[in-house]
Short mmCIF file of C-alpha atoms and ligand atoms in Angstrom, two decimals:
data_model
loop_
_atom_site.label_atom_id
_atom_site.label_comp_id
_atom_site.label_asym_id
_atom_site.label_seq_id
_atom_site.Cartn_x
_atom_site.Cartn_y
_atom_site.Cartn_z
CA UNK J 1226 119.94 123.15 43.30
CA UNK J 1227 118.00 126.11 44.93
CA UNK J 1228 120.58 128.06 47.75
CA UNK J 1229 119.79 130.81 49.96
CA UNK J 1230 121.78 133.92 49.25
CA UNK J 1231 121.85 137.73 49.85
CA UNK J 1232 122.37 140.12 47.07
CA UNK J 1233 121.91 143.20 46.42
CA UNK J 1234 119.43 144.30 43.37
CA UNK J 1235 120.17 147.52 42.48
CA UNK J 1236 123.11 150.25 43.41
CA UNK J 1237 120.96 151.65 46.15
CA UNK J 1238 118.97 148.47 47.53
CA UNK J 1239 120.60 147.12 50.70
CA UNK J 1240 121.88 143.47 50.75
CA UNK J 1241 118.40 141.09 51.90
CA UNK J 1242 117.69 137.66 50.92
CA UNK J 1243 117.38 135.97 47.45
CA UNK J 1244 117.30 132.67 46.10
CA UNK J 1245 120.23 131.49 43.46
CA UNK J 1246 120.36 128.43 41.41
CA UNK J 1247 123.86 126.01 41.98
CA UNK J 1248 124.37 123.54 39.30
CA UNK J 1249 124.41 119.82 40.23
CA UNK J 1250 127.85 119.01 40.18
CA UNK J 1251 129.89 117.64 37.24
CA UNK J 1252 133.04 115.18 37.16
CA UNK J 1253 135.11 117.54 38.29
CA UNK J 1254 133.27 119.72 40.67
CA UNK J 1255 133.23 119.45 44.39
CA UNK J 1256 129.96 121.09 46.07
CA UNK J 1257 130.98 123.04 49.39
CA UNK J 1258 129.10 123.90 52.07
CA UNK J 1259 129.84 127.22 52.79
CA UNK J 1260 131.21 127.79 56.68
CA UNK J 1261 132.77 131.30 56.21
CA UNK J 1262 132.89 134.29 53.90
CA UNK J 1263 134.79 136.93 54.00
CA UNK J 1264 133.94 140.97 53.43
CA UNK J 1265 135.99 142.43 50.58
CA UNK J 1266 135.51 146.16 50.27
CA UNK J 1267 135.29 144.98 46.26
CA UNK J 1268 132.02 143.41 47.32
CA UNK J 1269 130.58 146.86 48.38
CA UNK J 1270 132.10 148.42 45.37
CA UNK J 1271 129.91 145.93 43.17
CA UNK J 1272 126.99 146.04 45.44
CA UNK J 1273 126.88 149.61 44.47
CA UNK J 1274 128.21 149.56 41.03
CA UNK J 1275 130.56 151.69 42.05
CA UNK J 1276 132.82 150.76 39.13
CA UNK J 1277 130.26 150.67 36.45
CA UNK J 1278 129.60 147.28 35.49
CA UNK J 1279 127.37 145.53 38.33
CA UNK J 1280 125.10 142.96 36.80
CA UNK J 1281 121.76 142.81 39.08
CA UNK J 1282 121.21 140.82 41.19
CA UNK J 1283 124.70 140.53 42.45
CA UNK J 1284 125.66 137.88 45.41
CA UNK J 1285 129.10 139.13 45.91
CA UNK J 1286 131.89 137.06 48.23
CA UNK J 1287 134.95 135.52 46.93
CA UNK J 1288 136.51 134.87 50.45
CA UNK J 1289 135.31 131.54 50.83
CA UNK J 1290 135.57 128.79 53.11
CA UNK J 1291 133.90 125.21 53.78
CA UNK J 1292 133.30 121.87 53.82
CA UNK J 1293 133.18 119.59 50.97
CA UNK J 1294 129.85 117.75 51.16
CA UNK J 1295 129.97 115.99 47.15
CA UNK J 1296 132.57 115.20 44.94
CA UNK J 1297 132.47 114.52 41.27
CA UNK J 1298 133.75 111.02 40.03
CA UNK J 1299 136.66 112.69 38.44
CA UNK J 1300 137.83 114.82 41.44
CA UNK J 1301 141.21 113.54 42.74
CA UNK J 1302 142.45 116.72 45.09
CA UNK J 1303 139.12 116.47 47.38
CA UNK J 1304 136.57 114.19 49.39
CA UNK J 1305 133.51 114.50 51.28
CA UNK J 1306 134.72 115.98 54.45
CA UNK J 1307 137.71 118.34 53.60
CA UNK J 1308 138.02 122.15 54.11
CA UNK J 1309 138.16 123.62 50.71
CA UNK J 1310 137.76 127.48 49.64
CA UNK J 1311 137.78 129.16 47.04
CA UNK J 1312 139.05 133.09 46.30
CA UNK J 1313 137.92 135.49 43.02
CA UNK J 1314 138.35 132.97 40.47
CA UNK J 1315 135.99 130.05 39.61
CA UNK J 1316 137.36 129.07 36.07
CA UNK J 1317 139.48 130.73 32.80
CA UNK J 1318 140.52 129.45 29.79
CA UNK J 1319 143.31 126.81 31.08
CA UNK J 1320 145.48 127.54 27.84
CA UNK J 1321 145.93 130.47 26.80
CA UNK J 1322 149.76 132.03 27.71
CA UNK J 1323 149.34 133.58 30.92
CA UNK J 1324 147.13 130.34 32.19
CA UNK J 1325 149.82 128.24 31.38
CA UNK J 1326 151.83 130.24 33.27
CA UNK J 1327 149.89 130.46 36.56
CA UNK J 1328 148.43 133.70 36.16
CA UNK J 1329 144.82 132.48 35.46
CA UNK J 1330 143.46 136.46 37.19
CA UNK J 1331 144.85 137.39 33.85
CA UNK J 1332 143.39 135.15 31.23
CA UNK J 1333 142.98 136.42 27.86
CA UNK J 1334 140.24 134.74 27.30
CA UNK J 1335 138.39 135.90 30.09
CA UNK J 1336 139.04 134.87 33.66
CA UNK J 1337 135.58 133.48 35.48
CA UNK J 1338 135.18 135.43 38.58
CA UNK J 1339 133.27 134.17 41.37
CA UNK J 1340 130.70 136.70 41.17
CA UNK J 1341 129.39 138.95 38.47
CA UNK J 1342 131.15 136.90 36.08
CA UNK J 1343 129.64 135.00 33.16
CA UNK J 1344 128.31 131.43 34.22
CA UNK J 1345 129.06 129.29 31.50
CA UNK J 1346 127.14 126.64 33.26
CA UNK J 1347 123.65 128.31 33.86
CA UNK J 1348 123.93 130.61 31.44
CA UNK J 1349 123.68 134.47 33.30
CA UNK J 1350 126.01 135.49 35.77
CA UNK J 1351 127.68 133.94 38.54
CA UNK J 1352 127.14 134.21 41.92
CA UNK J 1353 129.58 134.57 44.91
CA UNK J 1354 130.29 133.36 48.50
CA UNK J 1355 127.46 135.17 50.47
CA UNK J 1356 125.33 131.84 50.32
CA UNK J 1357 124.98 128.52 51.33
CA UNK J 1358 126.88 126.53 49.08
CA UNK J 1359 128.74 126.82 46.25
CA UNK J 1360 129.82 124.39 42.71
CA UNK J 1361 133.32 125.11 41.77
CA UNK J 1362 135.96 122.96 39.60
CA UNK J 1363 137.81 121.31 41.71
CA UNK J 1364 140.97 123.00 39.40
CA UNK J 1365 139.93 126.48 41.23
CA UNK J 1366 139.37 125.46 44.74
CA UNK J 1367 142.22 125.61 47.18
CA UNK J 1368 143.44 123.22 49.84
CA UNK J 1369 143.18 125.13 53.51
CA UNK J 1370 145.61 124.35 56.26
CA UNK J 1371 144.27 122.60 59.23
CA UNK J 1372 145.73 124.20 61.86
CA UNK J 1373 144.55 127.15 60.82
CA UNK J 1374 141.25 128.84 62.53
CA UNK J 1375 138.89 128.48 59.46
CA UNK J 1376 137.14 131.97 59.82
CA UNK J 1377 139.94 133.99 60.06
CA UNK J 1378 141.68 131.63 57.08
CA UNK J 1379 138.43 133.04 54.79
CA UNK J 1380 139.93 136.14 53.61
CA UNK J 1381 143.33 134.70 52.75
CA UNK J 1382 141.38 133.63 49.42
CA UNK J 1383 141.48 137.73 48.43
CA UNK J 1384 142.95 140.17 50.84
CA UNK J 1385 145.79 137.49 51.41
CA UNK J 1386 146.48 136.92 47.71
CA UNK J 1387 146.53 139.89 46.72
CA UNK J 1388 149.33 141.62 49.08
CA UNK J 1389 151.20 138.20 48.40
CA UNK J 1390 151.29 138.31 45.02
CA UNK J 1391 152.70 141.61 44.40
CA UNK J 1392 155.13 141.04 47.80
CA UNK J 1393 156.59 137.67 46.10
CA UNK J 1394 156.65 139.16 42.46
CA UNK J 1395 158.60 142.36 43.80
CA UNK J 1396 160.89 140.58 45.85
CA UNK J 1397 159.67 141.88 49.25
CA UNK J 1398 162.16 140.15 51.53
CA UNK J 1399 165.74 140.88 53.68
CA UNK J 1400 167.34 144.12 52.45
CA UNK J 1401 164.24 145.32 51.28
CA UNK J 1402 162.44 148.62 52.35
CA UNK J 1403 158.06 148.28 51.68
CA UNK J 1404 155.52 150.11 52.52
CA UNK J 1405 152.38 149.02 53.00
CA UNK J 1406 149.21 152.23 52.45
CA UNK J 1407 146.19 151.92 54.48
CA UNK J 1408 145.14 149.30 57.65
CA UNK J 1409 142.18 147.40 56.08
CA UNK J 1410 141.42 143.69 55.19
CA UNK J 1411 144.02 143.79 52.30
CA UNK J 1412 146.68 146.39 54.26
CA UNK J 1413 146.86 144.11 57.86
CA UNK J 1414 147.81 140.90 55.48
CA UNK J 1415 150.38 143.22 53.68
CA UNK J 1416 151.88 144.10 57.16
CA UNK J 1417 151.88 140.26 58.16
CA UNK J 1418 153.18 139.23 55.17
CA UNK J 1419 155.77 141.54 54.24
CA UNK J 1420 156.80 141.03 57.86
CA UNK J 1421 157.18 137.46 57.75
CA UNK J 1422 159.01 137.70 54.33
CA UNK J 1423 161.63 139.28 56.18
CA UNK J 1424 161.29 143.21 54.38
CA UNK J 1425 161.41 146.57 56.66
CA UNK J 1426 158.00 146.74 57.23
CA UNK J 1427 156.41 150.12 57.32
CA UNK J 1428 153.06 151.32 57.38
CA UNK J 1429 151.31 154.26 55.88
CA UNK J 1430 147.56 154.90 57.48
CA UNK J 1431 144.74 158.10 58.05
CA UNK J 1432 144.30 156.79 61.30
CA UNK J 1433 146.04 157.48 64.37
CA UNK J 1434 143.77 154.79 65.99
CA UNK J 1435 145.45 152.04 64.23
CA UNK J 1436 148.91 152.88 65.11
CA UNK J 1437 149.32 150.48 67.75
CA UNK J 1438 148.01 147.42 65.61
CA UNK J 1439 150.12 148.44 63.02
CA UNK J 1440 153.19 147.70 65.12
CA UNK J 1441 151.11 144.69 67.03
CA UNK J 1442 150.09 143.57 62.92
CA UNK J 1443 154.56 143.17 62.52
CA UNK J 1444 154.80 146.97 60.90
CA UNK J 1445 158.45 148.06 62.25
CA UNK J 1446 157.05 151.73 62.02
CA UNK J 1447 153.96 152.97 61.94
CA UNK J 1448 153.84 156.73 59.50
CA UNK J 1449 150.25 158.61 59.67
CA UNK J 1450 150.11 159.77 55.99
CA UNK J 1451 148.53 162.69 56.89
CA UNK J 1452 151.78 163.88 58.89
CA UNK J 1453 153.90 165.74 56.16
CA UNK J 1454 157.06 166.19 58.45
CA UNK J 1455 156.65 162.39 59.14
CA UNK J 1456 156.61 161.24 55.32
CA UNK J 1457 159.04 163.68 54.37
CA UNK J 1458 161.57 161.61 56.87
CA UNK J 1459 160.84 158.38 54.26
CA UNK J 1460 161.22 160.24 51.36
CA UNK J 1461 163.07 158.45 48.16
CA UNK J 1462 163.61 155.91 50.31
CA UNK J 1463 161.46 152.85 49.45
CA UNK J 1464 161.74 149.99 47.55
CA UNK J 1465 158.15 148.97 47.13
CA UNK J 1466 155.06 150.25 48.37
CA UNK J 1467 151.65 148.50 48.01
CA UNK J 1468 148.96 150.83 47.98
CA UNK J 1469 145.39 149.18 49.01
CA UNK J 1470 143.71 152.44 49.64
CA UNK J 1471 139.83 152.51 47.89
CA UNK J 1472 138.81 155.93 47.58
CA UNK J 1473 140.61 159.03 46.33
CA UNK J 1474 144.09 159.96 47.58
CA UNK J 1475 147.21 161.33 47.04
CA UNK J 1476 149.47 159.67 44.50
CA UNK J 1477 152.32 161.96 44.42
CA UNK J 1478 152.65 162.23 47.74
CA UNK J 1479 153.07 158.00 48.22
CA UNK J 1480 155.59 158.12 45.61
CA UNK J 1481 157.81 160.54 46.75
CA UNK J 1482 158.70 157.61 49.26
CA UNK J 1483 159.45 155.61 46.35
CA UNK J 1484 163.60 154.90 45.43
CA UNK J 1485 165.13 155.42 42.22
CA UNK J 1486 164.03 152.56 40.36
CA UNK J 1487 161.34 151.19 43.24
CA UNK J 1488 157.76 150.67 42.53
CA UNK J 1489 154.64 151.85 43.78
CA UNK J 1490 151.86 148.96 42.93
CA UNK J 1491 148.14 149.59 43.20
CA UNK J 1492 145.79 147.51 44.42
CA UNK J 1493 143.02 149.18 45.80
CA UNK J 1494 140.83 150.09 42.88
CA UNK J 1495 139.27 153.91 44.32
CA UNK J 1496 136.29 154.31 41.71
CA UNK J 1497 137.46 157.34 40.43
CA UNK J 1498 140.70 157.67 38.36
CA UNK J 1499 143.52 158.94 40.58
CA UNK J 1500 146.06 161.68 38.88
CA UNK J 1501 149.82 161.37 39.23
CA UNK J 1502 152.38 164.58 38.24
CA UNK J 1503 154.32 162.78 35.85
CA UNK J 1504 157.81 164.31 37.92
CA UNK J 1505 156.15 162.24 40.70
CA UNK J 1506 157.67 159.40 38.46
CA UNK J 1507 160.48 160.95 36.11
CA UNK J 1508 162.59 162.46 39.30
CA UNK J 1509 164.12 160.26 39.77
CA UNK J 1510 163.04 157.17 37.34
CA UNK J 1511 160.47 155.44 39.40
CA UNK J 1512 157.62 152.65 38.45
CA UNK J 1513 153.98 153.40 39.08
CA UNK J 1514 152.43 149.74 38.49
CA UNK J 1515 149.27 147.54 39.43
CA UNK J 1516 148.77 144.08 40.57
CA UNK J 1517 145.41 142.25 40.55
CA UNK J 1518 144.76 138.85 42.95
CA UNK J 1519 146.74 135.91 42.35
CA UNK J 1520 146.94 132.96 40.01
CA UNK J 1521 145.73 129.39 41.28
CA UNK J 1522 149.23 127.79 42.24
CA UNK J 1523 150.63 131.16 44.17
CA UNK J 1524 146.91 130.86 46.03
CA UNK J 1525 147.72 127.68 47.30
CA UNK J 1526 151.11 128.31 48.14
CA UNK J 1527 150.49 131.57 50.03
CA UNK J 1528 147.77 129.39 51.88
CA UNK J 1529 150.42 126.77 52.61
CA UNK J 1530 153.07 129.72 53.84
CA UNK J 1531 150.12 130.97 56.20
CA UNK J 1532 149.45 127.34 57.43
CA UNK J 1533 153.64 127.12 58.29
CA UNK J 1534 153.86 130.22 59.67
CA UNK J 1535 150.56 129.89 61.45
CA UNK J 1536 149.27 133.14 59.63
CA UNK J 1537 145.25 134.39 59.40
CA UNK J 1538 143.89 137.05 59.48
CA UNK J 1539 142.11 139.20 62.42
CA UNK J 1540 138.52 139.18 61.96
CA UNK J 1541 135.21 140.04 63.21
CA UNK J 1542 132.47 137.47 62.93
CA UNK J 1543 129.26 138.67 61.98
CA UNK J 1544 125.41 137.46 60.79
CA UNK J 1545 124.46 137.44 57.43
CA UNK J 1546 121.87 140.06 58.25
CA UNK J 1547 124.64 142.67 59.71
CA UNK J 1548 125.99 142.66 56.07
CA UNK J 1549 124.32 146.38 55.80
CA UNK J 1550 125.96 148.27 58.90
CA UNK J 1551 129.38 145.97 58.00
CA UNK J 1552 129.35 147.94 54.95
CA UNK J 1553 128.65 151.43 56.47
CA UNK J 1554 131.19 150.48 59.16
CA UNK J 1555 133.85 149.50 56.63
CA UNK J 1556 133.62 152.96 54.51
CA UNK J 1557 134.03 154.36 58.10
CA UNK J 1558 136.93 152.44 58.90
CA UNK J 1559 135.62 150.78 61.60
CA UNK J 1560 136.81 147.20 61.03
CA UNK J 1561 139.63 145.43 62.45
CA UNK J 1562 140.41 143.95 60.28
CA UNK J 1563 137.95 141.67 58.10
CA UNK J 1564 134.67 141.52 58.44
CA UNK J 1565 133.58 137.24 58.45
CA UNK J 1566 130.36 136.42 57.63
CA UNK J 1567 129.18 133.56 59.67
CA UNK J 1568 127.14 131.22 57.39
CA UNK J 1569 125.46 129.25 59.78
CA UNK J 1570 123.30 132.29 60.25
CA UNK J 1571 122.03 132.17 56.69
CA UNK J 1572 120.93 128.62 56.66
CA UNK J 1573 119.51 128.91 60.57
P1 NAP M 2191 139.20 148.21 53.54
O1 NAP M 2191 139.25 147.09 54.50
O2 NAP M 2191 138.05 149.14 53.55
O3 NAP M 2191 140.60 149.02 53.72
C1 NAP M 2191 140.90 150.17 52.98
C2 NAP M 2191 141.78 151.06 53.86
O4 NAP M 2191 142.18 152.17 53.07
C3 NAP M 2191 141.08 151.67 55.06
O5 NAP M 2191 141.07 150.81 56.16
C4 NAP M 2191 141.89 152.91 55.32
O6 NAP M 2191 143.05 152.57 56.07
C5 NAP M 2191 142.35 153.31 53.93
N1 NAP M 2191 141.52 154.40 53.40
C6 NAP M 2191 140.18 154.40 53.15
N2 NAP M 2191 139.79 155.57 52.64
C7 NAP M 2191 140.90 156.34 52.55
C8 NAP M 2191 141.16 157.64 52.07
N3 NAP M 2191 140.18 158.41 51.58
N4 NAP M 2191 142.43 158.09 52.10
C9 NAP M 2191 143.43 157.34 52.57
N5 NAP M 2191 143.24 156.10 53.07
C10 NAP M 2191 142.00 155.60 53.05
O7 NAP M 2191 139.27 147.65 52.03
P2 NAP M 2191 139.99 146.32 51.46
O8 NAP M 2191 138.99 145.22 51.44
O9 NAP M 2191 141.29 146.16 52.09
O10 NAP M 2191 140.17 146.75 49.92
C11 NAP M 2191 140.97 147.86 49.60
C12 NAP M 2191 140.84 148.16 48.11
O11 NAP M 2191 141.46 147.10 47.37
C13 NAP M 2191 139.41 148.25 47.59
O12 NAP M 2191 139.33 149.30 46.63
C14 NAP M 2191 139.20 146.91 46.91
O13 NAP M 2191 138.23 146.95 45.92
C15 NAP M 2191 140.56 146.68 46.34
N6 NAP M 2191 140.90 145.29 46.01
C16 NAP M 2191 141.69 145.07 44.94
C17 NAP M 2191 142.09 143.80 44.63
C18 NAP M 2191 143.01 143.56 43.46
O14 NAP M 2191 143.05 142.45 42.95
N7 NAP M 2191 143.80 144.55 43.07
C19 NAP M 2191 141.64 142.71 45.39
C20 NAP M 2191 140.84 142.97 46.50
C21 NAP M 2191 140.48 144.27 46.82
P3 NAP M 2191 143.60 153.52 57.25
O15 NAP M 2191 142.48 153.71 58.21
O16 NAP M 2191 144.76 152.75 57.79
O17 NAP M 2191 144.03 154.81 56.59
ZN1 ZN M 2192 138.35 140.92 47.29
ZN1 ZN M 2193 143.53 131.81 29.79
#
């Protein structure tokens, strides 16, 4: 099926309209109509091959929402009508030990990802959420709460998933101490998140713009990480801290908040490797680890915790043709908190 989509065509062409192929759906696909897709500051990384390993043309998006418009005859979770979205992941090898176990983003056979991954459909590469529709397995698209207002539900699918994952797998909760690094798309859903899990919420960010939201976000303080006197009050004192910063910073200087035995877990992904001292983790035994999205079941039950707790994000709506100065406003840090791309705009 020919769709209308925006990609980018080389690391230094700007975003502009292109034409993508969708495959017709199969038994168990469900073809979605895309309403809403969210701005993921991974999408500008890839838009620029920033880490290395862009495929041109890229479509990037995996923060996507919409309406299911045709089902396959074997689909059973979905029917013409429903909301339905899907996040980073379109498919992975279903068997191998870590997809049995939930943790599809970590496949060793090779995950699918939404865009820029290998399309083992069409042959090439596949091509995200910044279009009109989308083809997905019906497997790797997730169930969206009602109640929830669908735009600002779009970017649960990455920024959500991927502070929940490491929150829930570290234990985030009562009793616990967590720091969250940095007040963008993925750092206001750690805030919420950790927040509503019931942790000592604290966050770390470079501007003293932001403080304010940070405490309106659920942060119970609000540390400007440029400050030294104010980290140094936090030092050693941390059981977790989620660090969603994406360009180069200070490692050592997050982890002397860490606790003996407390973890610091990276997700942002700046392009350039990031140095550590290696006392920043012996003195005294600390854990310097990484988290990457979520599997397919923890997806759809952070999505049902948001619809509970009547959790989405804060977002800014814009065109598809504002994608360009979205980007230049996001490396400025001039987005509270998600950028939304509006789809209707494409398809006007
Ligand atoms: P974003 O909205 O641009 O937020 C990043 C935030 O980091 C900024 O708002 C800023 O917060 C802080 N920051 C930026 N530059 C900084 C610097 N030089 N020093 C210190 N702080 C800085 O980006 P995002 O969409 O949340 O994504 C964040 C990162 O996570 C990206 O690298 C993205 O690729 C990555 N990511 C990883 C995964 C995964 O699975 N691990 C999934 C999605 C995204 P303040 O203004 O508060 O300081
Ligand atoms: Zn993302
Ligand atoms: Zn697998």
């Amino acid at each position: 099926m020919p769709t209308k989509a925006y990609a980018a065509q080389s690391p230094t062409s700007p975003l502009a309209p292109h034409a993508i192929e969708r495959r017709q759906p199969r038994a168990t696909d469900v073809e979605i109509d895309i309403l809403y897709c969210g701005v993921c500051h991974s999408d500008l990384h890839f838009a620029r091959n920033e880490w290395g390993f862009t495929q041109y043309p890229v479509v990037p998006g995996h923060e996507i929402l919409g309406r299911v418009v045709r089902v396959g005859a074997g689909v059973t979770k979905f029917k013409v009508g429903d909301l339905a979205s899907v996040g980073c992941l379109v498919d992975s090898c279903r068997t191998c030990a870590h997809c049995t176990q939930g943790l599809e983003q970590y496949c060793t056979g090779g995950a699918t990802f939404t865009y820029n991954g290998e399309d083992k459909h069409l042959g090439g590469m596949t091509f995200g959420g910044y279009s009109e529709k989308v083809v997905v397995d019906e497997a790797f698209t997730l169930k969206v709460p009602t109640n929830l207002d669908p735009a600002a539900a779009a970017p649960l699918l990455c920024a959500g998933i991927t502070t929940w994952s490491p929150l829930k797998h570290w234990k985030a909760g009562p009793g616990k101490k967590v720091g969250i690094v940095g007040l963008g798309g993925l750092g206001h859903m750690g805030v919420k998140f950790a927040r509503a899990l019931g942790a000592h919420t604290v966050l770390f960010t470079t501007s003293p713009s932001k403080v304010a939201d940070g405490l309106r976000l659920g942060a119970h303080e609000v540390v400007l990480s440029k400050d030294e006197a104010a980290m140094a009050k936090h030092a050693g004192s941390f059981d977790l801290i989620i660090d969603t910063v994406s360009a180069d910073h200070s490692l050592d200087a997050l982890m002397a908040l860490v606790k003996l035995d407390g973890t610091m877990c990276m997700v942002g992904v700046p392009p350039a490797p990031q140095q550590i001292a290696a006392f920043s983790v012996i003195l005294p035994r600390r854990n310097l680890a990484g988290s990457g999205i979520g599997g397919i079941g923890e997806t759809q039950e952070m999505l049902d915790f948001c619809g509970v707790h009547g959790i989405a994000c804060d977002i800014e709506l814009i065109r598809m043709d504002e994608i360009n100065t979205a980007y230049e406003r996001m490396l400025r840090q001039d987005v509270k908190y998600r950028f939304v791309i509006d789809m209707a705009s494409l398809k006007g």
